[in-house]
Structure formats: C-alpha cells, structure tokens
Amino acid sequence: MPWALSVPLLPEESLSSWLVRAALRQGCDPLSLTGAIWPTWRIWTRDIDREIPLARMRPLVNASGNASAKFQKAGMRDDCEKVVGYSLPETRTWPWLLALGSRNRTRHGGQQVCTLCLAEDSTPYLRRHWRFAWHTGCRFHGVQLVDECPACKAPIEPHRLTAEDQHLAQRSRCHEDFRKAVCTSPLPEALSFQVMADRVLEQNKVAFRQASITPADWFSMVTFFIGVVRRASRRPASPLGDALLSLGVSVTNSQMPLSGLAFELLPVSERRALLAAVERLMSIGVEETFSALVAFKVKTSTLHDPRKSPPIVLLPLLSRLSHHPHGPHRRRVSLAHRPMSERAVRASWARLKRRMKAEPTS
C-alpha cells in the first residue's frame, strides 16, 4: 500500500538520505520504515548508498510511488565502477568510496556534510558526492566538509535519528544542529584536486602525455601517487622524501596519516593533506616528477608494493628508474619486552580513536 505522504528524490540525493527523510516524513524512525518495507532484510547493516538490489526494489517502488530508475540513478555503483574500471563486489571496501565501517547499525565514519548546504536547504538532505573519498570541501561555499559531530565527535549517523528529530541536519547522538556548526576553510590544493577529479568522472577520455586514457586509468595513477606520498611520509629522511621536497611537497605535514588505514577510511583532515600533495605533483606534471625521482636515485621498489602491478600508464616512466628487487626477507628476532616505536604507538592510537568514535562516552 502506497504511503499517504509522497517523498520525491531531491537533486543528487543519496539513497540513505532519502530513506531517512521518507521515514521522518511518515512520522517514524528509519528502522521502523525499512522494517515495514523489507521485514527480513537488515538494510542498515550495509552501505545502502551503493545500490538497492533489483530483487529488493519492488516493495520500495510500491510503497513510495517512485520509479525504480530513479533509485538506480541515485546509487553509487555506476560511478564507482567507472572510477575503477571493473565490476565491484557487493561487499568489501570500494575504492574511492568512503567506508562506513559498519558493525550492526553502528558506524565508524564514512559520511560527511557541508553544513552551509544543509543550512540553505528548505529540506536538509545528503548529497551523493559527499561520499566520494576525494571530496574534502564544498566547491559552492568554499568550506571544509565535516565528517563528525563538532560537539561530541561522534560519526554522522542519520539512520539512527528518531521521529522526534524531524530533519537530517539533526545529530543522532547529542541532537545538536549541524547548521549551527562553525565552518573551517579547506586546503585550496585539495579543493583544486576535487574539481579536477569531478571533471574526470564526467568524461569518457582524459588527456595524458599526448594520448587519451580512461577515467579508471587516471584514478589508478592518482592512487599510485597517494601511495608514494604515504611511503615518503613514513621515512621523510630518504631519497624519496628528498625528491618530493625538491618538488615542493612536504611529507612532514602533521596531518599526514599515521594509522595505516586505507584511504577510504581516513578522516577528512588526513585525506585533504594527501590530496593536496598529489595535486602538487599533478600540477607539476608526471614528467618533472619522475625526473626528480631519477635525480635522487629513487628505486622502483621504493614507490610501490612489488606484489602489486603499477598503473599501466606509468610503466614507461617507471622504466627510467633503477630497479633493486627485494632479496629474501630474514625474520627478525624480536627482543623480549622491546618497546614499540613512537610511530607504531601513534598508529595504534589513531586506529583506536576511530573505533572509539562509534561508541558514546560515558
């Protein structure tokens, strides 16, 4: 039976945003609404922004009155598969899509918002593009995106709102209003990279070294450079760190990731630091970047994991570097009660803080 109150999808709205708005519009919480539509499907234990499977579509179409094509268009699968160039599995982390880190209905992160966009909305809602990992700022308002509650530091979990909360700008844990949050300025380089990546996603071919490559090849190249910057940040006093510093890329930035988490799991502050560094390399050009690597005698084995193939588009440039294959690894004999390094402690602490965000403090 169709709902008494219809709820159309808004421009660029994510699926989870629409489901939460639909529930609040009907006067109930999201868990009750989705339980009525899919009694045996625990929808909030998965990342519903990715897609609603066709097998689950009919009950939603019948209840909402919206066409299935609108829900399919609102899903993230098509864009994400264009970014990676292959069919993505239903589970596991998707490259370049922020990971929610779900455990039952609890989230560790994965959602970010522009508080000024929410403030201007007559009906606050979440945009699809806020889920892309390369988005760190709002290009319309020139502010950094927010990925946690400024007051209680909880992750953004709109699916845990109740009917009393009334709108999506409400925070599910402390019930403060996101629209009243103080905005901060983004890194201009990270915002510039974001615009560049958005433009690449809209195209079918991208110009690269007097040739055309696919968006998947372009994002693969960017993933490679993110890995290079992260490797250099672990050992700033190295030929790789010196080469990047000569190009104006500092790898000693305090915002560089320490946790070792995948890029899609990093907070916005750490992602923007990495993307700002990559934007610098992209603006300089890959030719000059690799010339600096050659000049500082950086080995190919320093740049990437030898167990993984580097991007095809970079193979001609990588061939300029000397190759120093790793020999057989010798197992290190650990000393009893040997203390962990400072970096290892900081990495463990960063991962622990991410897990702690998912649970309220007493």
Coordinates of N, CA and C in Angstrom, one line a residue, residues 171-314:
R171 N 21.8 15.9 14.8 CA 22.8 14.9 15.1 C 22.2 13.8 15.9
S172 N 22.4 12.6 15.6 CA 21.7 11.5 16.2 C 22.1 11.2 17.6
R173 N 23.3 11.6 18.0 CA 23.7 11.3 19.4 C 23.5 12.4 20.4
C174 N 24.0 13.6 20.1 CA 23.8 14.7 21.0 C 22.7 15.6 20.7
H175 N 22.1 15.4 19.5 CA 20.9 16.1 19.0 C 21.1 17.6 18.8
E176 N 22.4 18.0 18.6 CA 22.6 19.4 18.2 C 22.4 19.5 16.7
D177 N 22.3 20.8 16.2 CA 22.0 21.0 14.8 C 23.3 21.3 14.0
F178 N 23.5 20.6 12.9 CA 24.7 20.8 12.1 C 24.8 22.1 11.5
R179 N 23.6 22.7 11.3 CA 23.6 24.0 10.6 C 24.1 25.2 11.4
K180 N 24.4 24.9 12.7 CA 24.9 25.9 13.6 C 26.4 25.7 13.8
A181 N 27.0 24.7 13.2 CA 28.4 24.4 13.4 C 29.3 25.5 12.7
V182 N 30.5 25.7 13.3 CA 31.4 26.7 12.8 C 32.2 26.1 11.6
C183 N 32.3 26.8 10.5 CA 32.9 26.2 9.3 C 34.4 26.6 9.3
T184 N 35.2 25.7 8.7 CA 36.6 26.0 8.5 C 37.0 26.0 7.0
S185 N 38.1 26.6 6.7 CA 38.5 26.8 5.3 C 39.2 25.5 4.8
P186 N 38.9 25.1 3.6 CA 39.6 23.9 3.0 C 41.0 24.3 2.5
L187 N 41.8 23.2 2.2 CA 43.1 23.4 1.6 C 42.8 23.7 0.1
P188 N 43.3 24.9 -0.4 CA 43.0 25.2 -1.8 C 43.4 24.1 -2.8
E189 N 44.6 23.5 -2.5 CA 45.1 22.4 -3.4 C 44.2 21.2 -3.4
A190 N 43.7 20.8 -2.2 CA 42.8 19.7 -2.1 C 41.5 20.0 -2.9
L191 N 41.0 21.2 -2.7 CA 39.8 21.6 -3.4 C 40.0 21.6 -4.9
S192 N 41.2 22.1 -5.4 CA 41.5 22.1 -6.8 C 41.5 20.7 -7.3
F193 N 42.1 19.7 -6.5 CA 42.1 18.3 -7.0 C 40.7 17.8 -7.1
Q194 N 39.9 18.1 -6.1 CA 38.5 17.7 -6.1 C 37.8 18.1 -7.4
V195 N 37.9 19.3 -7.8 CA 37.3 19.8 -9.1 C 37.9 19.0 -10.3
M196 N 39.2 18.8 -10.2 CA 39.8 18.0 -11.3 C 39.2 16.6 -11.4
A197 N 39.1 15.9 -10.3 CA 38.6 14.6 -10.2 C 37.1 14.5 -10.7
D198 N 36.3 15.5 -10.3 CA 34.9 15.5 -10.7 C 34.8 15.7 -12.2
R199 N 35.7 16.5 -12.8 CA 35.7 16.7 -14.2 C 36.1 15.4 -14.9
V200 N 37.1 14.7 -14.4 CA 37.5 13.4 -15.0 C 36.3 12.4 -14.9
L201 N 35.6 12.3 -13.8 CA 34.5 11.4 -13.7 C 33.4 11.6 -14.8
E202 N 33.2 12.9 -15.1 CA 32.2 13.3 -16.1 C 32.6 12.9 -17.5
Q203 N 33.9 12.6 -17.8 CA 34.4 12.4 -19.1 C 34.5 10.9 -19.4
N204 N 34.7 10.5 -20.7 CA 35.0 9.2 -21.0 C 36.4 9.0 -21.4
K205 N 37.1 10.1 -21.7 CA 38.6 10.0 -22.0 C 39.2 11.2 -21.4
V206 N 40.5 11.0 -20.9 CA 41.3 12.1 -20.3 C 42.6 12.2 -21.0
A207 N 43.0 13.4 -21.3 CA 44.3 13.7 -22.0 C 45.4 13.4 -21.0
F208 N 46.4 12.6 -21.5 CA 47.6 12.3 -20.7 C 48.8 12.0 -21.6
R209 N 49.8 12.8 -21.6 CA 51.0 12.7 -22.3 C 50.8 12.4 -23.8
Q210 N 50.1 13.4 -24.5 CA 49.8 13.3 -25.9 C 49.0 12.0 -26.2
A211 N 48.2 11.6 -25.3 CA 47.3 10.4 -25.6 C 46.1 10.6 -24.7
S212 N 45.2 9.6 -24.9 CA 43.9 9.6 -24.1 C 43.9 8.4 -23.3
I213 N 43.5 8.6 -22.0 CA 43.3 7.4 -21.1 C 41.9 7.4 -20.5
T214 N 41.5 6.3 -19.9 CA 40.2 6.2 -19.3 C 40.2 6.9 -18.0
P215 N 39.0 7.2 -17.4 CA 39.0 7.7 -16.1 C 39.5 6.7 -15.1
A216 N 39.3 5.4 -15.3 CA 39.9 4.4 -14.4 C 41.4 4.4 -14.4
D217 N 42.0 4.6 -15.6 CA 43.5 4.8 -15.6 C 44.0 6.0 -14.9
W218 N 43.2 7.1 -15.0 CA 43.6 8.3 -14.3 C 43.5 8.1 -12.8
F219 N 42.4 7.5 -12.3 CA 42.3 7.3 -10.8 C 43.3 6.3 -10.3
S220 N 43.7 5.3 -11.2 CA 44.7 4.4 -10.8 C 46.0 5.1 -10.6
M221 N 46.3 6.0 -11.5 CA 47.6 6.8 -11.4 C 47.6 7.7 -10.1
V222 N 46.4 8.3 -9.8 CA 46.3 9.1 -8.5 C 46.5 8.2 -7.3
T223 N 45.9 7.0 -7.3 CA 46.1 6.0 -6.2 C 47.5 5.7 -6.0
F224 N 48.3 5.6 -7.1 CA 49.7 5.3 -7.1 C 50.4 6.4 -6.4
F225 N 50.1 7.7 -6.8 CA 50.8 8.8 -6.2 C 50.5 9.0 -4.7
I226 N 49.2 8.7 -4.3 CA 48.9 8.7 -2.9 C 49.7 7.8 -2.1
G227 N 49.9 6.6 -2.7 CA 50.8 5.6 -2.0 C 52.2 6.1 -1.9
V228 N 52.7 6.8 -3.0 CA 54.1 7.3 -3.0 C 54.2 8.4 -1.8
V229 N 53.2 9.2 -1.7 CA 53.3 10.3 -0.7 C 53.3 9.6 0.7
R230 N 52.4 8.6 0.9 CA 52.3 8.0 2.2 C 53.6 7.2 2.5
R231 N 54.3 6.6 1.6 CA 55.5 5.9 1.8 C 56.6 6.9 2.2
A232 N 56.6 8.1 1.5 CA 57.6 9.1 1.8 C 57.4 9.7 3.2
S233 N 56.1 9.8 3.7 CA 55.8 10.4 5.0 C 56.3 9.4 6.1
R234 N 56.4 8.1 5.8 CA 56.9 7.2 6.8 C 58.4 7.3 7.0
R235 N 59.1 7.8 5.9 CA 60.5 8.0 6.0 C 60.9 9.3 5.3
P236 N 60.7 10.4 6.0 CA 61.0 11.7 5.4 C 62.4 11.9 5.0
A237 N 63.3 11.3 5.8 CA 64.8 11.5 5.6 C 65.2 10.3 4.7
S238 N 64.8 10.3 3.4 CA 65.1 9.3 2.5 C 65.2 9.9 1.1
P239 N 65.8 9.2 0.1 CA 65.8 9.8 -1.3 C 64.4 10.1 -1.8
L240 N 63.4 9.3 -1.4 CA 62.1 9.6 -1.9 C 61.6 10.9 -1.2
G241 N 61.8 11.0 0.1 CA 61.3 12.2 0.8 C 62.1 13.5 0.3
D242 N 63.3 13.3 0.0 CA 64.1 14.5 -0.5 C 63.6 14.8 -1.9
A243 N 63.3 13.8 -2.8 CA 62.8 14.1 -4.1 C 61.5 14.9 -4.1
L244 N 60.6 14.5 -3.2 CA 59.3 15.2 -3.1 C 59.5 16.6 -2.6
L245 N 60.4 16.7 -1.6 CA 60.6 18.0 -1.0 C 61.2 19.0 -2.1
S246 N 62.0 18.5 -3.0 CA 62.6 19.3 -4.0 C 61.5 19.8 -5.0
L247 N 60.4 19.1 -5.0 CA 59.2 19.5 -5.9 C 58.2 20.3 -5.1
G248 N 58.5 20.6 -3.8 CA 57.7 21.5 -3.1 C 56.6 20.7 -2.3
V249 N 56.8 19.4 -2.1 CA 55.8 18.6 -1.4 C 56.4 18.2 -0.1
S250 N 55.9 18.7 1.0 CA 56.4 18.4 2.3 C 55.7 17.1 2.8
V251 N 56.4 16.2 3.2 CA 55.8 14.9 3.8 C 55.9 14.9 5.3
T252 N 56.3 16.0 5.9 CA 56.3 16.0 7.4 C 55.1 16.8 7.9
N253 N 54.1 17.0 7.1 CA 52.9 17.7 7.5 C 52.2 16.9 8.6
S254 N 51.8 17.6 9.7 CA 51.3 17.0 10.9 C 49.9 16.3 10.6
Q255 N 49.3 16.6 9.4 CA 48.0 16.0 9.1 C 48.2 14.7 8.2
M256 N 49.4 14.4 7.9 CA 49.7 13.1 7.2 C 49.2 11.9 8.0
P257 N 48.6 10.9 7.4 CA 48.0 9.8 8.1 C 49.1 9.0 8.9
L258 N 48.8 8.6 10.1 CA 49.6 7.8 10.9 C 49.1 6.3 11.0
S259 N 47.8 6.2 10.9 CA 47.1 4.9 11.2 C 47.4 3.8 10.3
G260 N 47.8 4.0 9.1 CA 48.0 3.0 8.1 C 46.7 2.5 7.5
L261 N 45.6 3.1 7.9 CA 44.3 2.7 7.3 C 44.2 3.0 5.8
A262 N 43.3 2.3 5.1 CA 43.1 2.6 3.7 C 42.6 4.0 3.5
F263 N 42.9 4.5 2.4 CA 42.5 5.9 2.1 C 41.0 6.2 2.3
E264 N 40.2 5.2 2.0 CA 38.7 5.4 2.1 C 38.2 5.4 3.6
L265 N 39.1 5.0 4.5 CA 38.8 5.0 5.9 C 39.4 6.2 6.7
L266 N 40.1 7.1 6.0 CA 40.8 8.2 6.7 C 39.8 9.3 6.9
P267 N 40.0 10.1 8.0 CA 39.2 11.3 8.2 C 39.5 12.4 7.2
V268 N 38.6 13.3 7.1 CA 38.7 14.4 6.0 C 40.0 15.2 6.2
S269 N 40.5 15.4 7.4 CA 41.7 16.2 7.6 C 42.9 15.5 7.0
E270 N 43.0 14.2 7.1 CA 44.1 13.4 6.6 C 44.0 13.2 5.1
R271 N 42.8 13.0 4.6 CA 42.6 12.9 3.1 C 43.0 14.1 2.4
R272 N 42.6 15.3 3.0 CA 42.9 16.5 2.3 C 44.4 16.8 2.2
A273 N 45.1 16.4 3.2 CA 46.6 16.6 3.2 C 47.2 15.8 2.1
L274 N 46.8 14.5 2.0 CA 47.3 13.7 0.9 C 47.0 14.2 -0.5
L275 N 45.7 14.6 -0.6 CA 45.3 15.1 -2.0 C 45.9 16.4 -2.3
A276 N 46.2 17.2 -1.3 CA 46.9 18.5 -1.6 C 48.3 18.2 -2.1
A277 N 49.0 17.2 -1.6 CA 50.3 16.8 -2.0 C 50.2 16.2 -3.4
V278 N 49.2 15.4 -3.7 CA 49.1 14.8 -5.0 C 48.7 15.8 -6.1
E279 N 47.9 16.8 -5.7 CA 47.6 17.9 -6.6 C 48.8 18.7 -7.0
R280 N 49.8 18.8 -6.1 CA 51.0 19.5 -6.4 C 51.8 18.7 -7.4
L281 N 51.9 17.4 -7.3 CA 52.6 16.5 -8.2 C 51.9 16.6 -9.6
M282 N 50.6 16.5 -9.6 CA 49.8 16.6 -10.9 C 50.0 17.9 -11.6
S283 N 50.0 19.0 -10.8 CA 50.2 20.3 -11.4 C 51.6 20.5 -12.0
I284 N 52.6 19.9 -11.3 CA 53.9 20.0 -11.8 C 54.1 19.2 -13.1
G285 N 53.4 18.0 -13.1 CA 53.4 17.1 -14.3 C 54.2 15.9 -14.0
V286 N 53.8 14.7 -14.5 CA 54.5 13.5 -14.2 C 55.9 13.4 -14.8
E287 N 56.1 14.1 -15.8 CA 57.5 14.1 -16.4 C 58.5 14.7 -15.4
E288 N 58.2 15.9 -14.9 CA 59.1 16.6 -14.0 C 59.2 15.8 -12.7
T289 N 58.0 15.2 -12.2 CA 58.1 14.4 -11.0 C 59.0 13.2 -11.1
F290 N 59.0 12.5 -12.3 CA 59.8 11.3 -12.4 C 61.3 11.8 -12.7
S291 N 61.5 12.9 -13.3 CA 62.8 13.4 -13.4 C 63.5 13.7 -12.1
A292 N 62.7 14.2 -11.1 CA 63.2 14.4 -9.8 C 63.5 13.1 -9.1
L293 N 62.7 12.1 -9.3 CA 62.9 10.7 -8.7 C 64.2 10.1 -9.3
V294 N 64.4 10.3 -10.6 CA 65.6 9.8 -11.2 C 66.9 10.5 -10.6
A295 N 66.7 11.9 -10.5 CA 67.9 12.7 -10.0 C 68.3 12.3 -8.6
F296 N 67.3 11.9 -7.7 CA 67.6 11.5 -6.4 C 67.8 10.0 -6.2
K297 N 67.9 9.3 -7.4 CA 68.2 7.9 -7.4 C 67.2 7.0 -6.6
V298 N 65.9 7.3 -6.7 CA 64.8 6.6 -6.1 C 64.6 5.3 -6.9
K299 N 64.5 4.2 -6.1 CA 64.3 2.9 -6.8 C 62.8 2.6 -7.0
T300 N 62.5 1.8 -8.0 CA 61.1 1.5 -8.2 C 60.5 0.7 -7.0
S301 N 61.3 -0.1 -6.4 CA 60.8 -0.8 -5.2 C 60.4 0.1 -4.1
T302 N 60.9 1.3 -4.1 CA 60.6 2.3 -3.0 C 59.2 2.9 -3.2
L303 N 58.7 2.9 -4.5 CA 57.5 3.6 -4.8 C 56.2 2.8 -4.6
H304 N 56.3 1.5 -4.7 CA 55.0 0.7 -4.7 C 55.3 -0.7 -4.2
D305 N 54.3 -1.4 -3.8 CA 54.4 -2.7 -3.3 C 54.7 -3.6 -4.5
P306 N 55.8 -4.3 -4.5 CA 56.2 -5.1 -5.7 C 55.2 -6.3 -6.0
R307 N 54.4 -6.6 -5.0 CA 53.4 -7.7 -5.2 C 52.2 -7.2 -6.0
K308 N 52.1 -5.8 -6.2 CA 51.0 -5.2 -7.0 C 51.6 -4.6 -8.2
S309 N 50.8 -4.7 -9.3 CA 51.3 -4.1 -10.6 C 51.0 -2.6 -10.5
P310 N 52.0 -1.8 -11.0 CA 51.8 -0.3 -11.0 C 50.9 0.0 -12.2
P311 N 50.3 1.2 -12.2 CA 49.4 1.6 -13.3 C 50.1 1.5 -14.7
I312 N 49.4 1.0 -15.6 CA 49.9 0.8 -17.0 C 50.4 2.1 -17.6
V313 N 49.7 3.1 -17.3 CA 50.1 4.4 -17.9 C 51.4 5.0 -17.4
L314 N 51.9 4.5 -16.3 CA 53.1 4.9 -15.7 C 54.3 4.0 -16.0

